[in-house]
Coordinates of C-alpha atoms in Angstrom, one line a residue:
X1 CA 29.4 123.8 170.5
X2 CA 28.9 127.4 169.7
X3 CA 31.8 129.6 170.0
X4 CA 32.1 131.2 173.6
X5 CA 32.2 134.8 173.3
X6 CA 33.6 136.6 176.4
X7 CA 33.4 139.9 177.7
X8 CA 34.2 142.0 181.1
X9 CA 31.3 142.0 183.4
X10 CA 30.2 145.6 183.5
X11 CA 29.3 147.4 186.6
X12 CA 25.7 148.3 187.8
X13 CA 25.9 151.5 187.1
X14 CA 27.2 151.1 183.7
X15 CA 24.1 148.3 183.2
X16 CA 22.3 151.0 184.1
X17 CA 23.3 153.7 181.9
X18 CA 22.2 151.8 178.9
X19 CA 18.8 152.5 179.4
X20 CA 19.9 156.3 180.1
X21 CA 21.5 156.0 176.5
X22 CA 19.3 153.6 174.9
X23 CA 15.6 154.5 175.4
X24 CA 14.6 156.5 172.7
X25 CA 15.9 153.4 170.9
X26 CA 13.7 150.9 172.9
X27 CA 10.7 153.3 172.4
X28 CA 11.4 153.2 168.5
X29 CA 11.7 149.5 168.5
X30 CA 8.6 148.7 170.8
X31 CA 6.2 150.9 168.5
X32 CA 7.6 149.8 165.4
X33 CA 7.3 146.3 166.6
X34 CA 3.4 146.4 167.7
X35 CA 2.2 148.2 164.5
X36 CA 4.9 146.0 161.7
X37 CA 4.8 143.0 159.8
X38 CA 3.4 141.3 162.5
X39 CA 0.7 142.6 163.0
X40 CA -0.9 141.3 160.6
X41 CA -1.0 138.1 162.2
X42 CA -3.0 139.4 164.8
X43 CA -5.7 141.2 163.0
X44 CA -6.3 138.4 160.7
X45 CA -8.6 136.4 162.9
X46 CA -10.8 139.3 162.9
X47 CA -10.9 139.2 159.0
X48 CA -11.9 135.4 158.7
X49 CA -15.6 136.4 159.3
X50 CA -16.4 139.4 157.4
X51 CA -14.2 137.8 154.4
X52 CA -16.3 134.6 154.1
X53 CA -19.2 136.4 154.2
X54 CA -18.5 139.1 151.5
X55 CA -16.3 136.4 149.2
X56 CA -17.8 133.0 150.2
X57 CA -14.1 132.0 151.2
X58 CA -13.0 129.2 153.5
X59 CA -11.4 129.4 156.6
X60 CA -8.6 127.7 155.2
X61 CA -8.3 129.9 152.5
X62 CA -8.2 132.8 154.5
X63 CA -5.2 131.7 156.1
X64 CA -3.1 131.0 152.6
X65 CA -2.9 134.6 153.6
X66 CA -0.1 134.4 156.9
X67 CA 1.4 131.5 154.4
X68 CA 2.0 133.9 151.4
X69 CA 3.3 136.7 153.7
X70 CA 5.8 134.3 155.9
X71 CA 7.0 133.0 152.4
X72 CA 7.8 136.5 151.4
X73 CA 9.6 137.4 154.3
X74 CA 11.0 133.9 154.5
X75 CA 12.3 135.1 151.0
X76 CA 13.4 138.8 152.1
X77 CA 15.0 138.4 155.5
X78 CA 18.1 136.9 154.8
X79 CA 18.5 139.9 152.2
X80 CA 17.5 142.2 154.7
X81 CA 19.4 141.1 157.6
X82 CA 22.8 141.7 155.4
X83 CA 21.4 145.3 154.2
X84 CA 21.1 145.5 158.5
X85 CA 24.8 144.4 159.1
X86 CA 26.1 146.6 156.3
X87 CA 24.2 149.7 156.3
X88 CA 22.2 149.8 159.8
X89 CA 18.9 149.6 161.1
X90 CA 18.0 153.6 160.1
X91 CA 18.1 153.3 156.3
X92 CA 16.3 149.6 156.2
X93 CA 13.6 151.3 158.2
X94 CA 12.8 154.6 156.3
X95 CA 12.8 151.9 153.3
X96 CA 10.4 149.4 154.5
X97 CA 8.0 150.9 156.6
X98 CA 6.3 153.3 153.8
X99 CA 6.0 150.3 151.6
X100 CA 4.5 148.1 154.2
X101 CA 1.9 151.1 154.6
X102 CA 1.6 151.0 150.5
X103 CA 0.7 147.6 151.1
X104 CA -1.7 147.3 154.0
X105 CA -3.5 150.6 151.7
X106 CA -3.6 148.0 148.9
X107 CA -5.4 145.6 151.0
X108 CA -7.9 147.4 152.1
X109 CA -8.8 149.4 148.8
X110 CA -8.3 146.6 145.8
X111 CA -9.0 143.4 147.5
X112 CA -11.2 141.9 145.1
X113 CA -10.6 138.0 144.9
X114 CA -8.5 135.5 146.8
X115 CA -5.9 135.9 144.3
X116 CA -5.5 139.9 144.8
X117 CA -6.2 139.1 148.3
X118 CA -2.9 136.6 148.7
X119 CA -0.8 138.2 146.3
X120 CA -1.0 141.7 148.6
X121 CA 0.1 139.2 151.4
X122 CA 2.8 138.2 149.9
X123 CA 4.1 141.6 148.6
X124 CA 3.5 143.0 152.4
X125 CA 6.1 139.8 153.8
X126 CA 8.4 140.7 151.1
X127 CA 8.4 144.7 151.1
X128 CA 7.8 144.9 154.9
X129 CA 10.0 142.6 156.0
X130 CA 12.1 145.6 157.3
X131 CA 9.0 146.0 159.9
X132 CA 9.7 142.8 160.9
X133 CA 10.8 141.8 164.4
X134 CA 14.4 141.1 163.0
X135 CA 15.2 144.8 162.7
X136 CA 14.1 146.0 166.1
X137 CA 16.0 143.0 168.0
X138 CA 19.5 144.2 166.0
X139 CA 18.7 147.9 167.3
X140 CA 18.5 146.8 170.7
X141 CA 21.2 144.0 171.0
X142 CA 23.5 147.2 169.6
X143 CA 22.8 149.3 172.5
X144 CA 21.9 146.7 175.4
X145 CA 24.6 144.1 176.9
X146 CA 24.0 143.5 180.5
X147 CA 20.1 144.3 180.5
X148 CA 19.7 143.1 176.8
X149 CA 17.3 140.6 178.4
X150 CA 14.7 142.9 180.0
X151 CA 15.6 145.6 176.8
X152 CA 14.3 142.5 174.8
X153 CA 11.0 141.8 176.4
X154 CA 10.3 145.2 176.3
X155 CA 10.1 145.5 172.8
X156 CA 8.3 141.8 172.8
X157 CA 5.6 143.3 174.6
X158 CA 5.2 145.3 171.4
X159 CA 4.1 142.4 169.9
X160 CA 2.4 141.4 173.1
X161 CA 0.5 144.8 173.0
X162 CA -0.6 144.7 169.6
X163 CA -2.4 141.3 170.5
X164 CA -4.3 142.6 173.3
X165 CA -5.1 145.7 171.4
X166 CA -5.2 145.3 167.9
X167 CA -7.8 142.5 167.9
X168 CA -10.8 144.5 169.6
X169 CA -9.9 147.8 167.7
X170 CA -10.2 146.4 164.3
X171 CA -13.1 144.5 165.7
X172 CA -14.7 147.5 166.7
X173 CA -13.8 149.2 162.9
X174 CA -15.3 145.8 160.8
X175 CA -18.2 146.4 163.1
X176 CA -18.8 150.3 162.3
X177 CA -17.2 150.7 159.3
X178 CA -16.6 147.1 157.2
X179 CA -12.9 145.2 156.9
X180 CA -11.7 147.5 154.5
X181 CA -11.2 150.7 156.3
X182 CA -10.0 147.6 159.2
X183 CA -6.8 147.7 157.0
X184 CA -6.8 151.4 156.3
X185 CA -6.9 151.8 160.2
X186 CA -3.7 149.2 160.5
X187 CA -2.1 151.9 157.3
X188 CA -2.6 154.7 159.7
X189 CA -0.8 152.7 162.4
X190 CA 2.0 151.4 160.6
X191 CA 3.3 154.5 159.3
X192 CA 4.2 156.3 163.1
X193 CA 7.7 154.2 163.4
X194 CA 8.4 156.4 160.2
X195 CA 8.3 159.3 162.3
X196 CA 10.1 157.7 165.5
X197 CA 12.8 156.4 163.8
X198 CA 14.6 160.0 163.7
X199 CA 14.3 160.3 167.3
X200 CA 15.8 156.6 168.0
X201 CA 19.6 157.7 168.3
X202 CA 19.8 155.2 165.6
X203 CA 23.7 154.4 164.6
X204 CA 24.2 156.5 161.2
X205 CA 24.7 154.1 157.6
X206 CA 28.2 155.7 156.9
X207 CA 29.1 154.7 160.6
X208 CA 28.0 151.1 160.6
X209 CA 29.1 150.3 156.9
X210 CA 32.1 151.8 158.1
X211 CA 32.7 148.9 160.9
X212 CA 35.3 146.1 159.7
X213 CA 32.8 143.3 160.8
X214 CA 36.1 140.7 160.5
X215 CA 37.1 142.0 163.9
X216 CA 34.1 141.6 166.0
X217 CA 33.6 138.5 167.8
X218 CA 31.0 135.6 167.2
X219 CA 30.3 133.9 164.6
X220 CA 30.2 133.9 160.4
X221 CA 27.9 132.8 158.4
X222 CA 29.9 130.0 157.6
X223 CA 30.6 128.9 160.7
X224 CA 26.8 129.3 161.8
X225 CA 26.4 126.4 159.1
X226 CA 28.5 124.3 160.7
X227 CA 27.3 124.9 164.0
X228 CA 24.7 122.5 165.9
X229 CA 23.7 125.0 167.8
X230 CA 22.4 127.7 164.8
X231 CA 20.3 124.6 163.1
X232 CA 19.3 123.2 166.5
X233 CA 17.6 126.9 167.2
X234 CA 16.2 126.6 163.6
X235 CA 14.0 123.3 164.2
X236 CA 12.9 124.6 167.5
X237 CA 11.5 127.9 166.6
X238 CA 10.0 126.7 163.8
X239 CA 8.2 123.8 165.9
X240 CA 7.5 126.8 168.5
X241 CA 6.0 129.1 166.0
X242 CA 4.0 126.4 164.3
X243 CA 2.8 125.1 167.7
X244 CA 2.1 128.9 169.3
X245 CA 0.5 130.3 165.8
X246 CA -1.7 127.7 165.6
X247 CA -4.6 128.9 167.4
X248 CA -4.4 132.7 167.0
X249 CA -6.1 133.6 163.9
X250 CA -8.9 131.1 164.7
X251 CA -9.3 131.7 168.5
X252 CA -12.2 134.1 167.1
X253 CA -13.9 131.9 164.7
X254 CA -13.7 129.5 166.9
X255 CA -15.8 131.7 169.3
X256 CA -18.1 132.7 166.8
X257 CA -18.9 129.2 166.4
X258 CA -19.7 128.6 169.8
X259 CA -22.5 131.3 169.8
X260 CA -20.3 134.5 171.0
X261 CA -20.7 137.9 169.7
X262 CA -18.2 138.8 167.2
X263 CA -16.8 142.0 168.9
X264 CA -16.8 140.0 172.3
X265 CA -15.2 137.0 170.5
X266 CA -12.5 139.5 169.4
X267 CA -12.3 140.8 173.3
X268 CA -11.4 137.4 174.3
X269 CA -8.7 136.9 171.7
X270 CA -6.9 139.7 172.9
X271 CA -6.2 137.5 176.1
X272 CA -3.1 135.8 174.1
X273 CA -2.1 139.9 173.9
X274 CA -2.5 140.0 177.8
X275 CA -0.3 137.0 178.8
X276 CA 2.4 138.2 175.8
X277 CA 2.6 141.7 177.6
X278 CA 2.4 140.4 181.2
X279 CA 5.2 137.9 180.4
X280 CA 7.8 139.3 177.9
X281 CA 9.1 142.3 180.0
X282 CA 8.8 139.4 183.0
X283 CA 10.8 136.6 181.2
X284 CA 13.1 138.9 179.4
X285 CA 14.3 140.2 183.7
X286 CA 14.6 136.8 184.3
X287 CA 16.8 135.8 181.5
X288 CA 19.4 138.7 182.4
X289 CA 19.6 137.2 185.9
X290 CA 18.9 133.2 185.5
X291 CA 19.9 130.5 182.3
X292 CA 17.4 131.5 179.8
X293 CA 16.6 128.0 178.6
X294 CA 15.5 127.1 182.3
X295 CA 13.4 130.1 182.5
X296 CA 11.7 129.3 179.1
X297 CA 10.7 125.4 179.1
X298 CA 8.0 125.7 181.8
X299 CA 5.8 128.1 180.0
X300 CA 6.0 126.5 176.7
X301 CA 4.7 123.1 178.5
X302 CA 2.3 125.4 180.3
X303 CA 1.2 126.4 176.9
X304 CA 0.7 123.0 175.3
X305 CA -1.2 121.9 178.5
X306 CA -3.8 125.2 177.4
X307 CA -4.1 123.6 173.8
X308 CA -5.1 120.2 175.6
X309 CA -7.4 122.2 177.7
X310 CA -9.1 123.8 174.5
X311 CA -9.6 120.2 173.1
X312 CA -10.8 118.6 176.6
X313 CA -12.7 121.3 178.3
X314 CA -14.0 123.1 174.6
X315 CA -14.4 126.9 174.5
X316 CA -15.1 127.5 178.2
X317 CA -11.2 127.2 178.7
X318 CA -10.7 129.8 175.6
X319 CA -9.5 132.7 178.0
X320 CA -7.1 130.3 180.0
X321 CA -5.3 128.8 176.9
X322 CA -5.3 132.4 175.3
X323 CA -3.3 133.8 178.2
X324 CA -1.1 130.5 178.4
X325 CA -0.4 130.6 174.7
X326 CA 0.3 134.7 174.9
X327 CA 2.8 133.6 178.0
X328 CA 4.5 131.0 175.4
X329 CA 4.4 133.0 173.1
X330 CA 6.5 135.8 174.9
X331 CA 8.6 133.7 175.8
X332 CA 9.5 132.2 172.5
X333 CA 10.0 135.9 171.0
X334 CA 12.2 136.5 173.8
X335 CA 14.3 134.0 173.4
X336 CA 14.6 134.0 170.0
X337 CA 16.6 137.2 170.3
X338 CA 18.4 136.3 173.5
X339 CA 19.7 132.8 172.3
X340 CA 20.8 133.9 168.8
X341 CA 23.0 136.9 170.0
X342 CA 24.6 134.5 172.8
X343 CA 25.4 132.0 170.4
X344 CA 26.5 133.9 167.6
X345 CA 27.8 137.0 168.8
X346 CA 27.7 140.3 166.1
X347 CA 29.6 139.7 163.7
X348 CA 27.0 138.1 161.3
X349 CA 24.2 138.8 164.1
X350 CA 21.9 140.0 161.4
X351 CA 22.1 137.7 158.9
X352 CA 21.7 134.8 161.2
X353 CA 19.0 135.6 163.1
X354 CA 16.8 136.8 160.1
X355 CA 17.7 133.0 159.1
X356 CA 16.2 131.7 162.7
X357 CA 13.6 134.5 162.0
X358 CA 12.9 133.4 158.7
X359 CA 12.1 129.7 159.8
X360 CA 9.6 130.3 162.7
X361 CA 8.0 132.8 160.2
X362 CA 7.5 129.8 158.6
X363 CA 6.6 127.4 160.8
X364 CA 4.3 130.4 162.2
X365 CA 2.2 130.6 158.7
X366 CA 2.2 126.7 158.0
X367 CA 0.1 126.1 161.3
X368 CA -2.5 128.3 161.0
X369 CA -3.2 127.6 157.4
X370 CA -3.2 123.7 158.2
X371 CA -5.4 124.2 161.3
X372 CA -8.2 126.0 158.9
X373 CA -8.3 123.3 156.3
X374 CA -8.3 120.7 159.1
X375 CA -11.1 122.3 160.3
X376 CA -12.5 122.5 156.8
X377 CA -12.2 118.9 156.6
X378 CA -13.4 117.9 159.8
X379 CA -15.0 120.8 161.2
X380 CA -13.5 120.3 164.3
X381 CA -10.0 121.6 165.6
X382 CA -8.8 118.5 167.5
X383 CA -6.5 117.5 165.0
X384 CA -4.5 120.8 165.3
X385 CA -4.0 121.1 168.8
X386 CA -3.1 117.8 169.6
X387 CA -0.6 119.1 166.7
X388 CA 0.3 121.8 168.3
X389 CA 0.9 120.3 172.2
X390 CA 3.2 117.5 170.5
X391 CA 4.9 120.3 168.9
X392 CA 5.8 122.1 171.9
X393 CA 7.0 119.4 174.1
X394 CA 9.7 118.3 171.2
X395 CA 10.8 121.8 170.7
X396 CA 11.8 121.8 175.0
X397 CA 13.2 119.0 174.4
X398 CA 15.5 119.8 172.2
X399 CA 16.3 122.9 173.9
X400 CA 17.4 121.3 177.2
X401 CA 20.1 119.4 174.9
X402 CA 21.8 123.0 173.4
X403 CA 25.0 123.1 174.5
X404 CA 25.1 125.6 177.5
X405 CA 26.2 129.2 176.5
X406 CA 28.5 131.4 178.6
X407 CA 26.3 134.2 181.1
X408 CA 29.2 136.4 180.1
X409 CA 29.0 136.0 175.9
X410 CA 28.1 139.0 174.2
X411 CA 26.8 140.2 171.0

């Protein structure tokens, strides 16, 4: 069982007062979130089209793309979550998010195979992986205790916000101006945090490398390795982001296919955006106030039920299962964050969640890439929804069993 990690209840007023001390922090972490790393998930299914057309690729191909850049963040988080514990979230950021610009610039102006096209990928998961969702979640759990729930969601909704929105902007670019300035669009985008990120009330380098980390509670890395709870968490987010990534990049070819409109087809797929922003503000309230687990099983049956829907009911159902996937999917983001700073505490918070983070990265690249060359196959997505819905129901599973964490443990 994880190490119980107590703390005195604070008062209302002292809950609070950590939004009154915290918000230009939340602000920084919400944008940065939307417009990072992954992002590029999102605006992916936008690409699939315009890429086959100009390059001849398959769908399946296209996709190798969320593979190579989950491997190289797969490969870079670990690193980066110890440069977080050590040096703080300021100096990783001012470090990552001009190269993840570099990147996304790359994309856009020297794409010219599948190779060039892949190999940018993988340099954005690598170089940006300080963009990633990992860093934003340590700058809140630092400054949010008793509403680090709701302080959570909030900066999921980035993500959730970036679904609803980023999908019919760069559908909107692609259709005026080609995929290409698509990407130098997303540039434009990703470099704002840069600015934010002297505003955010950020704890300085000096200060936090400064911390003897021996004397904080939770626990260390080795520990975490000997703990059912850290490796339990790893299966089921890597099940979850396998299952709830499935769909997203090909929720607009698979419209396409069905005889809608490209930009419309785009519209739609910003639905999964809609549920993500209507639920992860939504779940992360409820997980301050009720046993997070509880809160959390219910919407990711809801969302395998939406992939059974797809298959049964074919595209018709496309705008439910979006928004039941998007609620799933804020969910899972949500308590990704919440679960690994109950169960481990701060002393190695970092490190160990980039490892969770690392593995439904992951699990989140490997199911879109094997739905496309399923599809290739077959030419039919049956195969990777039913996929997906089995995925979903084992992950719950599993998470009822976790060994209950104290309301009180703090990180």
């Amino acid at each position: 069982m994880a190490e119980t990690i107590t703390s005195p209840s604070p008062s209302q007023a002292e809950a609070s007062g950590e939004f009154r001390r915290g918000w230009p922090t939340l602000v920084f972490s919400t944008f940065g979130a939307a417009v990072g790393l992954s992002s590029l998930g999102y605006i992916l299914g936008t690409m699939v089209v315009p890429l086959q057309a100009e390059f001849g690729w398959g769908r399946g191909e296209i996709n190798l793309a969320s593979l190579m850049s989950s491997l190289g963040l797969a490969a870079a988080l670990p690193f980066v979550g110890r440069f977080l514990d050590r040096f703080g979230v300021k100096r990783v950021a001012v470090i990552s998010i001009p190269l993840f610009v570099l990147m996304l610039v790359m994309i856009g102006l020297f794409t010219t195979n599948l190779a060039t096209f892949l190999a940018f990928y993988a340099l954005a998961g690598i170089l940006g992986a300080g963009t990633s969702a990992v860093t934003y979640s340590k700058a809140v759990v630092e400054k949010f205790d008793r509403r680090r729930g709701i302080a959570l969601g909030i900066v999921a909704g980035g993500l959730g916000a970036a679904g609803l929105f980023l999908p019919p902007l760069m559908g909107i670019v692609i259709a005026d101006n080609g995929w290409r300035a698509a990407y130098l669009t997303m540039a434009l985008l990703g470099a704002l945090p840069f600015v934010l990120v002297f505003f955010a009330r950020l704890s300085a380098p000096a200060t936090v490398a400064a911390v003897d980390r021996s004397t904080l509670p939770g626990l260390t890395v080795a520990t975490a390795l000997r703990n059912r709870a850290f490796w339990s968490l790893c299966v089921v987010f890597f099940l979850l982001g396998w299952a709830l990534l499935t769909m997203v990049p090909h929720f607009v070819p698979l419209l396409i296919d069905s005889g809608v409109d490209p930009v419309r087809a785009a519209f739609l797929s910003s639905l999964v955006g809609v549920g993500t922003v209507i639920a992860r503000p939504l779940i992360g309230w409820l997980f301050d106030r009720f046993y997070a687990t509880y809160v959390a099983v219910p919407l990711f049956l809801a969302a395998a039920l939406g992939c059974l829907l797809l298959l049964w009911a074919g595209p018709s159902f496309a705008p439910l299962t979006a928004l039941l996937i998007g609620i799933g999917f804020g969910a899972e983001i949500d308590l990704m964050g919440y679960l690994s700073s109950r169960y481990f505490g701060p002393r190695a918070f970092g490190t160990l969640y980039s490892i969770v983070y690392s593995v439904f990265m992951i699990g989140s690249a490997f199911g879109p890439v094997t739905a496309g060359f399923a599809f290739d196959a077959t030419g039919s997505y049956s195969i990777p929804l039913i996929t997906a819905a089995s995925m979903m129901v084992i992950a719950t599973v599993i998470l009822l069993t976790l060994p209950r964490f104290s309301k009180e443990s703090a990180a």
